PDB file of C-alpha atoms in Angstrom:
ATOM      1  CA  LYS U  16      25.412  -8.668  22.950  1.00 29.00           C
ATOM      2  CA  ARG U  17      25.073  -6.465  19.912  1.00 33.00           C
ATOM      3  CA  LEU U  18      22.135  -5.578  17.730  1.00 36.00           C
ATOM      4  CA  PHE U  19      22.138  -6.964  14.221  1.00 37.00           C
ATOM      5  CA  SER U  20      19.882  -6.018  11.332  1.00 38.00           C
ATOM      6  CA  TYR U  21      19.122  -8.253   8.361  1.00 39.00           C
ATOM      7  CA  VAL U  22      17.215  -7.521   5.163  1.00 42.00           C
ATOM      8  CA  GLY U  23      16.509 -10.159   2.548  1.00 43.00           C
ATOM      9  CA  ILE U  24      15.287  -9.241  -0.925  1.00 42.00           C
ATOM     10  CA  PHE U  25      13.546 -12.212  -2.498  1.00 40.00           C
ATOM     11  CA  THR U  26      12.489 -12.150  -6.132  1.00 39.00           C
ATOM     12  CA  GLY U  27      10.136 -14.334  -8.123  1.00 37.00           C
ATOM     13  CA  ASP U  28       6.503 -14.785  -9.132  1.00 35.00           C
ATOM     14  CA  SER U  29       5.243 -14.637  -5.534  1.00 32.00           C
ATOM     15  CA  HIS U  30       5.507 -11.284  -3.833  1.00 32.00           C
ATOM     16  CA  THR U  31       4.139  -9.286  -0.955  1.00 32.00           C
ATOM     17  CA  GLU U  32       5.630  -5.911  -1.763  1.00 35.00           C
ATOM     18  CA  LYS U  33       5.755  -4.598  -5.298  1.00 35.00           C
ATOM     19  CA  THR U  34       6.972  -1.291  -6.560  1.00 37.00           C
ATOM     20  CA  SER U  35       7.893   0.349  -9.829  1.00 40.00           C
ATOM     21  CA  ALA U  36      11.610   0.021 -10.475  1.00 38.00           C
ATOM     22  CA  ALA U  37      11.486   3.355 -12.303  1.00 41.00           C
ATOM     23  CA  ARG U  38      10.226   5.108  -9.164  1.00 38.00           C
ATOM     24  CA  MET U  39      13.049   3.532  -7.154  1.00 40.00           C
ATOM     25  CA  ALA U  40      15.746   4.278  -9.734  1.00 39.00           C
ATOM     26  CA  GLY U  41      17.936   5.877  -7.104  1.00 41.00           C
ATOM     27  CA  ILE U  42      18.339   2.527  -5.362  1.00 41.00           C
ATOM     28  CA  ASP U  43      20.706   0.543  -7.532  1.00 39.00           C
ATOM     29  CA  PHE U  44      19.969  -2.852  -6.006  1.00 36.00           C
ATOM     30  CA  ILE U  45      16.383  -2.879  -7.254  1.00 37.00           C
ATOM     31  CA  GLY U  46      16.346  -4.072 -10.829  1.00 40.00           C
ATOM     32  CA  ARG U  47      13.180  -6.135 -10.900  1.00 43.00           C
ATOM     33  CA  ALA U  48       9.517  -5.315 -10.449  1.00 51.00           C
ATOM     34  CA  ASP U  49       8.478  -8.099  -8.051  1.00 62.00           C
ATOM     35  CA  LEU U  50      10.040  -8.066  -4.605  1.00 67.00           C
ATOM     36  CA  LEU U  51       9.429  -9.632  -1.208  1.00 70.00           C
ATOM     37  CA  CYS U  52      11.250  -7.535   1.381  1.00 72.00           C
ATOM     38  CA  VAL U  53      11.842  -9.065   4.800  1.00 73.00           C
ATOM     39  CA  ARG U  54      13.429  -7.159   7.661  1.00 72.00           C
ATOM     40  CA  VAL U  55      14.511  -8.677  10.963  1.00 72.00           C
ATOM     41  CA  ALA U  56      16.173  -6.802  13.813  1.00 70.00           C
ATOM     42  CA  GLY U  57      17.258  -7.872  17.261  1.00 73.00           C
ATOM     43  CA  GLU U  58      20.115  -9.688  18.959  1.00 75.00           C
ATOM     44  CA  ASP U  59      22.653 -11.283  16.640  1.00 75.00           C
ATOM     45  CA  PRO U  60      21.933 -15.029  17.215  1.00 79.00           C
ATOM     46  CA  ASP U  61      18.151 -14.617  16.977  1.00 78.00           C
ATOM     47  CA  VAL U  62      18.326 -12.553  13.805  1.00 74.00           C
ATOM     48  CA  ARG U  63      20.724 -14.989  12.127  1.00 77.00           C
ATOM     49  CA  GLU U  64      18.398 -17.902  12.912  1.00 83.00           C
ATOM     50  CA  GLN U  65      15.360 -16.085  11.501  1.00 78.00           C
ATOM     51  CA  ALA U  66      17.337 -14.989   8.436  1.00 76.00           C
ATOM     52  CA  LEU U  67      18.219 -18.609   7.670  1.00 81.00           C
ATOM     53  CA  ALA U  68      14.575 -19.606   8.137  1.00 82.00           C
ATOM     54  CA  PHE U  69      13.451 -16.969   5.627  1.00 77.00           C
ATOM     55  CA  GLU U  70      16.061 -18.117   3.146  1.00 78.00           C
ATOM     56  CA  ARG U  71      14.870 -21.734   3.432  1.00 82.00           C
ATOM     57  CA  LEU U  72      11.261 -20.650   2.867  1.00 78.00           C
ATOM     58  CA  ALA U  73      12.287 -18.621  -0.150  1.00 75.00           C
ATOM     59  CA  SER U  74      14.070 -21.601  -1.651  1.00 78.00           C
ATOM     60  CA  GLU U  75      11.092 -23.895  -1.004  1.00 80.00           C
ATOM     61  CA  HIS U  76       8.785 -21.491  -2.875  1.00 74.00           C
ATOM     62  CA  GLY U  77      11.036 -21.062  -5.872  1.00 75.00           C
ATOM     63  CA  LEU U  78      12.280 -17.582  -5.055  1.00 72.00           C
ATOM     64  CA  GLN U  79      15.782 -16.488  -5.891  1.00 69.00           C
ATOM     65  CA  ALA U  80      18.386 -16.210  -3.162  1.00 61.00           C
ATOM     66  CA  PRO U  81      18.176 -12.977  -1.149  1.00 59.00           C
ATOM     67  CA  GLU U  82      20.565 -10.136  -1.692  1.00 61.00           C
ATOM     68  CA  ARG U  83      22.516  -8.893   1.325  1.00 61.00           C
ATOM     69  CA  MET U  84      22.758  -5.125   1.677  1.00 61.00           C
ATOM     70  CA  GLY U  85      24.845  -2.588   3.549  1.00 61.00           C
ATOM     71  CA  ILE U  86      23.313  -0.135   5.990  1.00 61.00           C
ATOM     72  CA  GLU U  87      23.105   2.651   3.387  1.00 64.00           C
ATOM     73  CA  ASN U  88      21.062   0.502   1.005  1.00 67.00           C
ATOM     74  CA  ILE U  89      18.868  -0.774   3.831  1.00 67.00           C
ATOM     75  CA  GLN U  90      17.974   2.790   4.817  1.00 67.00           C
ATOM     76  CA  ALA U  91      17.408   3.749   1.185  1.00 70.00           C
ATOM     77  CA  LEU U  92      15.108   0.769   0.599  1.00 69.00           C
ATOM     78  CA  TRP U  93      12.785   1.302   3.543  1.00 70.00           C
ATOM     79  CA  GLY U  94      12.846   5.056   3.187  1.00 69.00           C
ATOM     80  CA  GLY U  95      12.010   4.708  -0.495  1.00 68.00           C
ATOM     81  CA  LEU U  96       9.113   2.332   0.144  1.00 68.00           C
ATOM     82  CA  THR U  97       7.733   4.623   2.847  1.00 68.00           C
ATOM     83  CA  ASP U  98       7.993   7.695   0.629  1.00 67.00           C
ATOM     84  CA  LEU U  99       6.750   6.036  -2.551  1.00 66.00           C
ATOM     85  CA  PRO U 100       3.092   7.191  -2.253  1.00 65.00           C
ATOM     86  CA  ALA U 101       4.350  10.794  -2.053  1.00 64.00           C
ATOM     87  CA  THR U 102       6.612  10.658  -5.102  1.00 67.00           C
ATOM     88  CA  GLY U 103       4.177  12.392  -7.438  1.00 73.00           C
ATOM     89  CA  ALA U 104       1.737   9.850  -8.872  1.00 83.00           C
ATOM     90  CA  PRO U 105      -1.486  11.778  -9.637  1.00 90.00           C
ATOM     91  CA  ILE U 106      -3.656   9.050  -8.120  1.00 92.00           C
ATOM     92  CA  VAL U 107      -2.829   7.365  -4.815  1.00 92.00           C
ATOM     93  CA  LEU U 108      -5.132   4.998  -2.903  1.00 94.00           C
ATOM     94  CA  ARG U 109      -4.708   3.619   0.596  1.00 93.00           C
ATOM     95  CA  ILE U 110      -6.376   0.280   1.275  1.00 94.00           C
ATOM     96  CA  SER U 111      -6.665  -1.112   4.799  1.00 93.00           C
ATOM     97  CA  VAL U 112      -7.826  -4.657   5.468  1.00 93.00           C
ATOM     98  CA  SER U 113      -7.250  -7.405   7.983  1.00 91.00           C
ATOM     99  CA  PRO U 114      -3.754  -8.881   7.440  1.00 88.00           C
ATOM    100  CA  LYS U 115      -5.300 -12.249   6.611  1.00 89.00           C
ATOM    101  CA  GLU U 116      -7.278 -10.603   3.794  1.00 91.00           C
ATOM    102  CA  LEU U 117      -4.274  -8.854   2.253  1.00 88.00           C
ATOM    103  CA  ARG U 118      -3.327 -11.550  -0.244  1.00 86.00           C
ATOM    104  CA  GLU U 119      -6.801 -11.660  -1.758  1.00 90.00           C
ATOM    105  CA  THR U 120      -7.013  -7.865  -1.700  1.00 91.00           C
ATOM    106  CA  VAL U 121      -3.735  -7.576  -3.603  1.00 88.00           C
ATOM    107  CA  SER U 122      -5.079  -9.960  -6.253  1.00 88.00           C
ATOM    108  CA  LYS U 123      -8.289  -7.963  -6.615  1.00 90.00           C
ATOM    109  CA  THR U 124      -6.375  -4.684  -6.768  1.00 90.00           C
ATOM    110  CA  VAL U 125      -4.101  -5.948  -9.529  1.00 87.00           C
ATOM    111  CA  SER U 126      -7.132  -7.219 -11.429  1.00 87.00           C
ATOM    112  CA  GLU U 127      -8.973  -3.898 -11.128  1.00 86.00           C
ATOM    113  CA  PHE U 128      -6.199  -1.405 -11.834  1.00 87.00           C
ATOM    114  CA  SER U 129      -3.302  -2.997 -13.708  1.00 82.00           C
ATOM    115  CA  VAL U 130      -5.130  -2.633 -17.046  1.00 82.00           C
ATOM    116  CA  VAL U 131      -6.739   0.744 -16.332  1.00 85.00           C
ATOM    117  CA  MET U 132      -3.690   3.038 -16.268  1.00 85.00           C
ATOM    118  CA  GLU U 133      -0.398   3.061 -18.141  1.00 82.00           C
ATOM    119  CA  GLU U 134       1.603   3.041 -14.902  1.00 82.00           C
ATOM    120  CA  PHE U 135       0.512   0.889 -11.963  1.00 82.00           C
ATOM    121  CA  SER U 136       2.545   0.112  -8.853  1.00 81.00           C
ATOM    122  CA  TYR U 137       1.868  -0.718  -5.233  1.00 83.00           C
ATOM    123  CA  THR U 138       3.446  -1.476  -1.878  1.00 82.00           C
ATOM    124  CA  ALA U 139       1.842  -3.808   0.648  1.00 84.00           C
ATOM    125  CA  SER U 140       2.600  -4.493   4.295  1.00 83.00           C
ATOM    126  CA  PRO U 141       1.408  -7.936   5.483  1.00 81.00           C
ATOM    127  CA  ALA U 142       2.061  -6.992   9.105  1.00 79.00           C
ATOM    128  CA  PHE U 143      -0.493  -4.160   9.065  1.00 84.00           C
ATOM    129  CA  GLY U 144      -2.802  -5.147   6.204  1.00 88.00           C
ATOM    130  CA  THR U 145      -2.155  -1.899   4.325  1.00 89.00           C
ATOM    131  CA  LEU U 146      -1.754  -1.389   0.614  1.00 89.00           C
ATOM    132  CA  HIS U 147      -0.793   1.798  -1.229  1.00 89.00           C
ATOM    133  CA  VAL U 148      -1.638   1.953  -4.922  1.00 90.00           C
ATOM    134  CA  MET U 149      -0.015   4.479  -7.273  1.00 88.00           C
ATOM    135  CA  LEU U 150      -1.573   5.166 -10.690  1.00 90.00           C
ATOM    136  CA  ASP U 151      -0.288   7.361 -13.489  1.00 87.00           C
ATOM    137  CA  GLY U 152      -1.107   7.961 -17.132  1.00 86.00           C
ATOM    138  CA  VAL U 153      -3.535   9.810 -19.380  1.00 86.00           C
ATOM    139  CA  ILE U 154      -6.621  10.889 -17.409  1.00 88.00           C
ATOM    140  CA  ASP U 155      -9.656  11.810 -19.528  1.00 91.00           C
ATOM    141  CA  ASP U 156     -13.412  11.620 -18.908  1.00 91.00           C
ATOM    142  CA  ALA U 157     -13.647   7.980 -19.978  1.00 91.00           C
ATOM    143  CA  ARG U 158     -10.716   7.030 -17.765  1.00 92.00           C
ATOM    144  CA  ILE U 159     -12.279   8.865 -14.818  1.00 94.00           C
ATOM    145  CA  GLU U 160     -15.456   6.796 -15.169  1.00 94.00           C
ATOM    146  CA  THR U 161     -13.478   3.562 -15.385  1.00 93.00           C
ATOM    147  CA  LEU U 162     -11.397   4.476 -12.342  1.00 94.00           C
ATOM    148  CA  ALA U 163     -14.486   5.425 -10.352  1.00 94.00           C
ATOM    149  CA  ARG U 164     -16.109   2.070 -11.100  1.00 93.00           C
ATOM    150  CA  SER U 165     -12.941   0.206 -10.168  1.00 93.00           C
ATOM    151  CA  ILE U 166     -12.601   2.083  -6.866  1.00 94.00           C
ATOM    152  CA  GLU U 167     -16.252   1.489  -5.991  1.00 94.00           C
ATOM    153  CA  SER U 168     -15.944  -2.209  -6.848  1.00 93.00           C
ATOM    154  CA  LEU U 169     -12.823  -2.663  -4.736  1.00 94.00           C
ATOM    155  CA  ARG U 170     -14.300  -0.605  -1.899  1.00 93.00           C
ATOM    156  CA  LYS U 171     -17.416  -2.793  -1.834  1.00 93.00           C
ATOM    157  CA  SER U 172     -15.273  -5.921  -1.727  1.00 93.00           C
ATOM    158  CA  CYS U 173     -13.118  -4.576   1.121  1.00 93.00           C
ATOM    159  CA  GLN U 174     -16.139  -3.451   3.129  1.00 90.00           C
ATOM    160  CA  GLU U 175     -17.431  -7.010   3.230  1.00 91.00           C
ATOM    161  CA  THR U 176     -14.502  -7.919   5.495  1.00 90.00           C
ATOM    162  CA  GLY U 177     -14.325  -4.619   7.384  1.00 90.00           C
ATOM    163  CA  GLY U 178     -11.756  -2.945   5.145  1.00 93.00           C
ATOM    164  CA  THR U 179     -11.586   0.557   3.685  1.00 93.00           C
ATOM    165  CA  VAL U 180     -10.374   2.239   0.497  1.00 94.00           C
ATOM    166  CA  THR U 181      -9.344   5.882   0.842  1.00 94.00           C
ATOM    167  CA  ILE U 182      -8.359   8.236  -1.965  1.00 93.00           C
ATOM    168  CA  ILE U 183      -5.165   9.961  -0.818  1.00 91.00           C
ATOM    169  CA  ARG U 184      -4.583  11.920  -4.017  1.00 92.00           C
ATOM    170  CA  ALA U 185      -6.638  12.267  -7.200  1.00 93.00           C
ATOM    171  CA  PRO U 186      -7.845  14.835  -9.739  1.00 93.00           C
ATOM    172  CA  VAL U 187     -10.869  16.873  -8.690  1.00 92.00           C
ATOM    173  CA  GLU U 188     -12.937  15.203 -11.412  1.00 94.00           C
ATOM    174  CA  LEU U 189     -12.425  11.789  -9.844  1.00 94.00           C
ATOM    175  CA  LYS U 190     -13.182  13.054  -6.339  1.00 92.00           C
ATOM    176  CA  GLN U 191     -16.436  14.497  -7.646  1.00 90.00           C
ATOM    177  CA  ARG U 192     -17.335  11.129  -9.124  1.00 92.00           C
ATOM    178  CA  VAL U 193     -16.513   8.901  -6.148  1.00 91.00           C
ATOM    179  CA  ASP U 194     -16.291   9.624  -2.401  1.00 89.00           C
ATOM    180  CA  VAL U 195     -12.791  10.046  -1.016  1.00 90.00           C
ATOM    181  CA  TRP U 196     -13.725   8.073   2.094  1.00 85.00           C
ATOM    182  CA  SER U 197     -15.246   4.656   2.626  1.00 82.00           C
ATOM    183  CA  PRO U 198     -18.606   4.597   4.454  1.00 75.00           C
ATOM    184  CA  VAL U 199     -18.246   4.388   8.234  1.00 70.00           C
ATOM    185  CA  GLY U 200     -21.521   2.568   8.915  1.00 70.00           C
ATOM    186  CA  SER U 201     -23.148   3.008  12.315  1.00 71.00           C
ATOM    187  CA  SER U 202     -20.434   5.454  13.433  1.00 76.00           C
ATOM    188  CA  GLU U 203     -21.621   8.106  10.977  1.00 72.00           C
ATOM    189  CA  GLN U 204     -24.253   9.733  13.178  1.00 77.00           C
ATOM    190  CA  LEU U 205     -21.908   9.829  16.165  1.00 82.00           C
ATOM    191  CA  MET U 206     -19.231  11.506  14.050  1.00 80.00           C
ATOM    192  CA  ILE U 207     -21.720  14.059  12.720  1.00 79.00           C
ATOM    193  CA  ALA U 208     -22.907  14.856  16.246  1.00 83.00           C
ATOM    194  CA  THR U 209     -19.321  15.244  17.464  1.00 85.00           C
ATOM    195  CA  LYS U 210     -18.488  17.572  14.580  1.00 83.00           C
ATOM    196  CA  ARG U 211     -21.527  19.737  15.373  1.00 83.00           C
ATOM    197  CA  LEU U 212     -20.496  19.889  19.016  1.00 87.00           C
ATOM    198  CA  LEU U 213     -16.923  20.932  18.229  1.00 87.00           C
ATOM    199  CA  ASP U 214     -17.743  23.086  15.211  1.00 85.00           C
ATOM    200  CA  PRO U 215     -21.319  24.413  15.586  1.00 86.00           C
ATOM    201  CA  SER U 216     -20.792  27.033  12.867  1.00 86.00           C
ATOM    202  CA  GLY U 217     -19.489  24.482  10.378  1.00 83.00           C
ATOM    203  CA  ILE U 218     -16.410  26.511   9.446  1.00 82.00           C
ATOM    204  CA  MET U 219     -13.734  23.832   9.902  1.00 82.00           C
ATOM    205  CA  ASN U 220     -13.144  22.304   6.451  1.00 77.00           C
ATOM    206  CA  PRO U 221     -16.833  21.676   5.722  1.00 76.00           C
ATOM    207  CA  GLY U 222     -17.493  18.684   3.492  1.00 70.00           C
ATOM    208  CA  ARG U 223     -13.905  17.425   3.564  1.00 67.00           C
ATOM    209  CA  PHE U 224     -14.380  14.443   5.844  1.00 73.00           C
ATOM    210  CA  VAL U 225     -16.404  11.217   6.002  1.00 72.00           C
ATOM    211  CA  ALA U 226     -20.067  11.503   5.021  1.00 67.00           C
ATOM    212  CA  GLY U 227     -19.586  15.112   3.944  1.00 70.00           C
ATOM    213  CA  ILE U 228     -18.815  16.257   7.482  1.00 71.00           C
TER     214      ILE U 228
END
């Protein structure tokens, strides 16, 4: 028995993972903005069966036939998606929700941010319920206020289902306007007490964590 790896790239109006083609320019098989990337690994017969099942689903939902890739392109694709939030966008958000809430969260995120900045891209993982949002463009005082309101609105929506919105990277002006971390609810006092126990002098990155800890 040998191990076999399959990756299907489905394109169309429906998508679970989306990224800026410009940011992935080094990967020549990405030429469209909307992508659904499916990866299956395991023993050859099982993987082939699941690959065919994915292809049937894609066809039923009006997606184009998947592209088959060599090992070099497979590694480049997943490495590129993993590294995308670190590629230099001045504003990066990490959103964590229950996997079943991801579809609605993606819709809300697109609605909030796609018209705010000149460059907007994101990657989403349905298996883990995580979403990374990359924003780029002119950042002035008015834009900071708009971004802050959008982040607060999305954060409030995510909190209703137990999700969080964390600012991974942003200008100082935006961090001063909106908290980097989502509220932690009833855990806040326990976290504060723990911090005091471990750092009674308050010298370990004061004010850099949740609730100003």
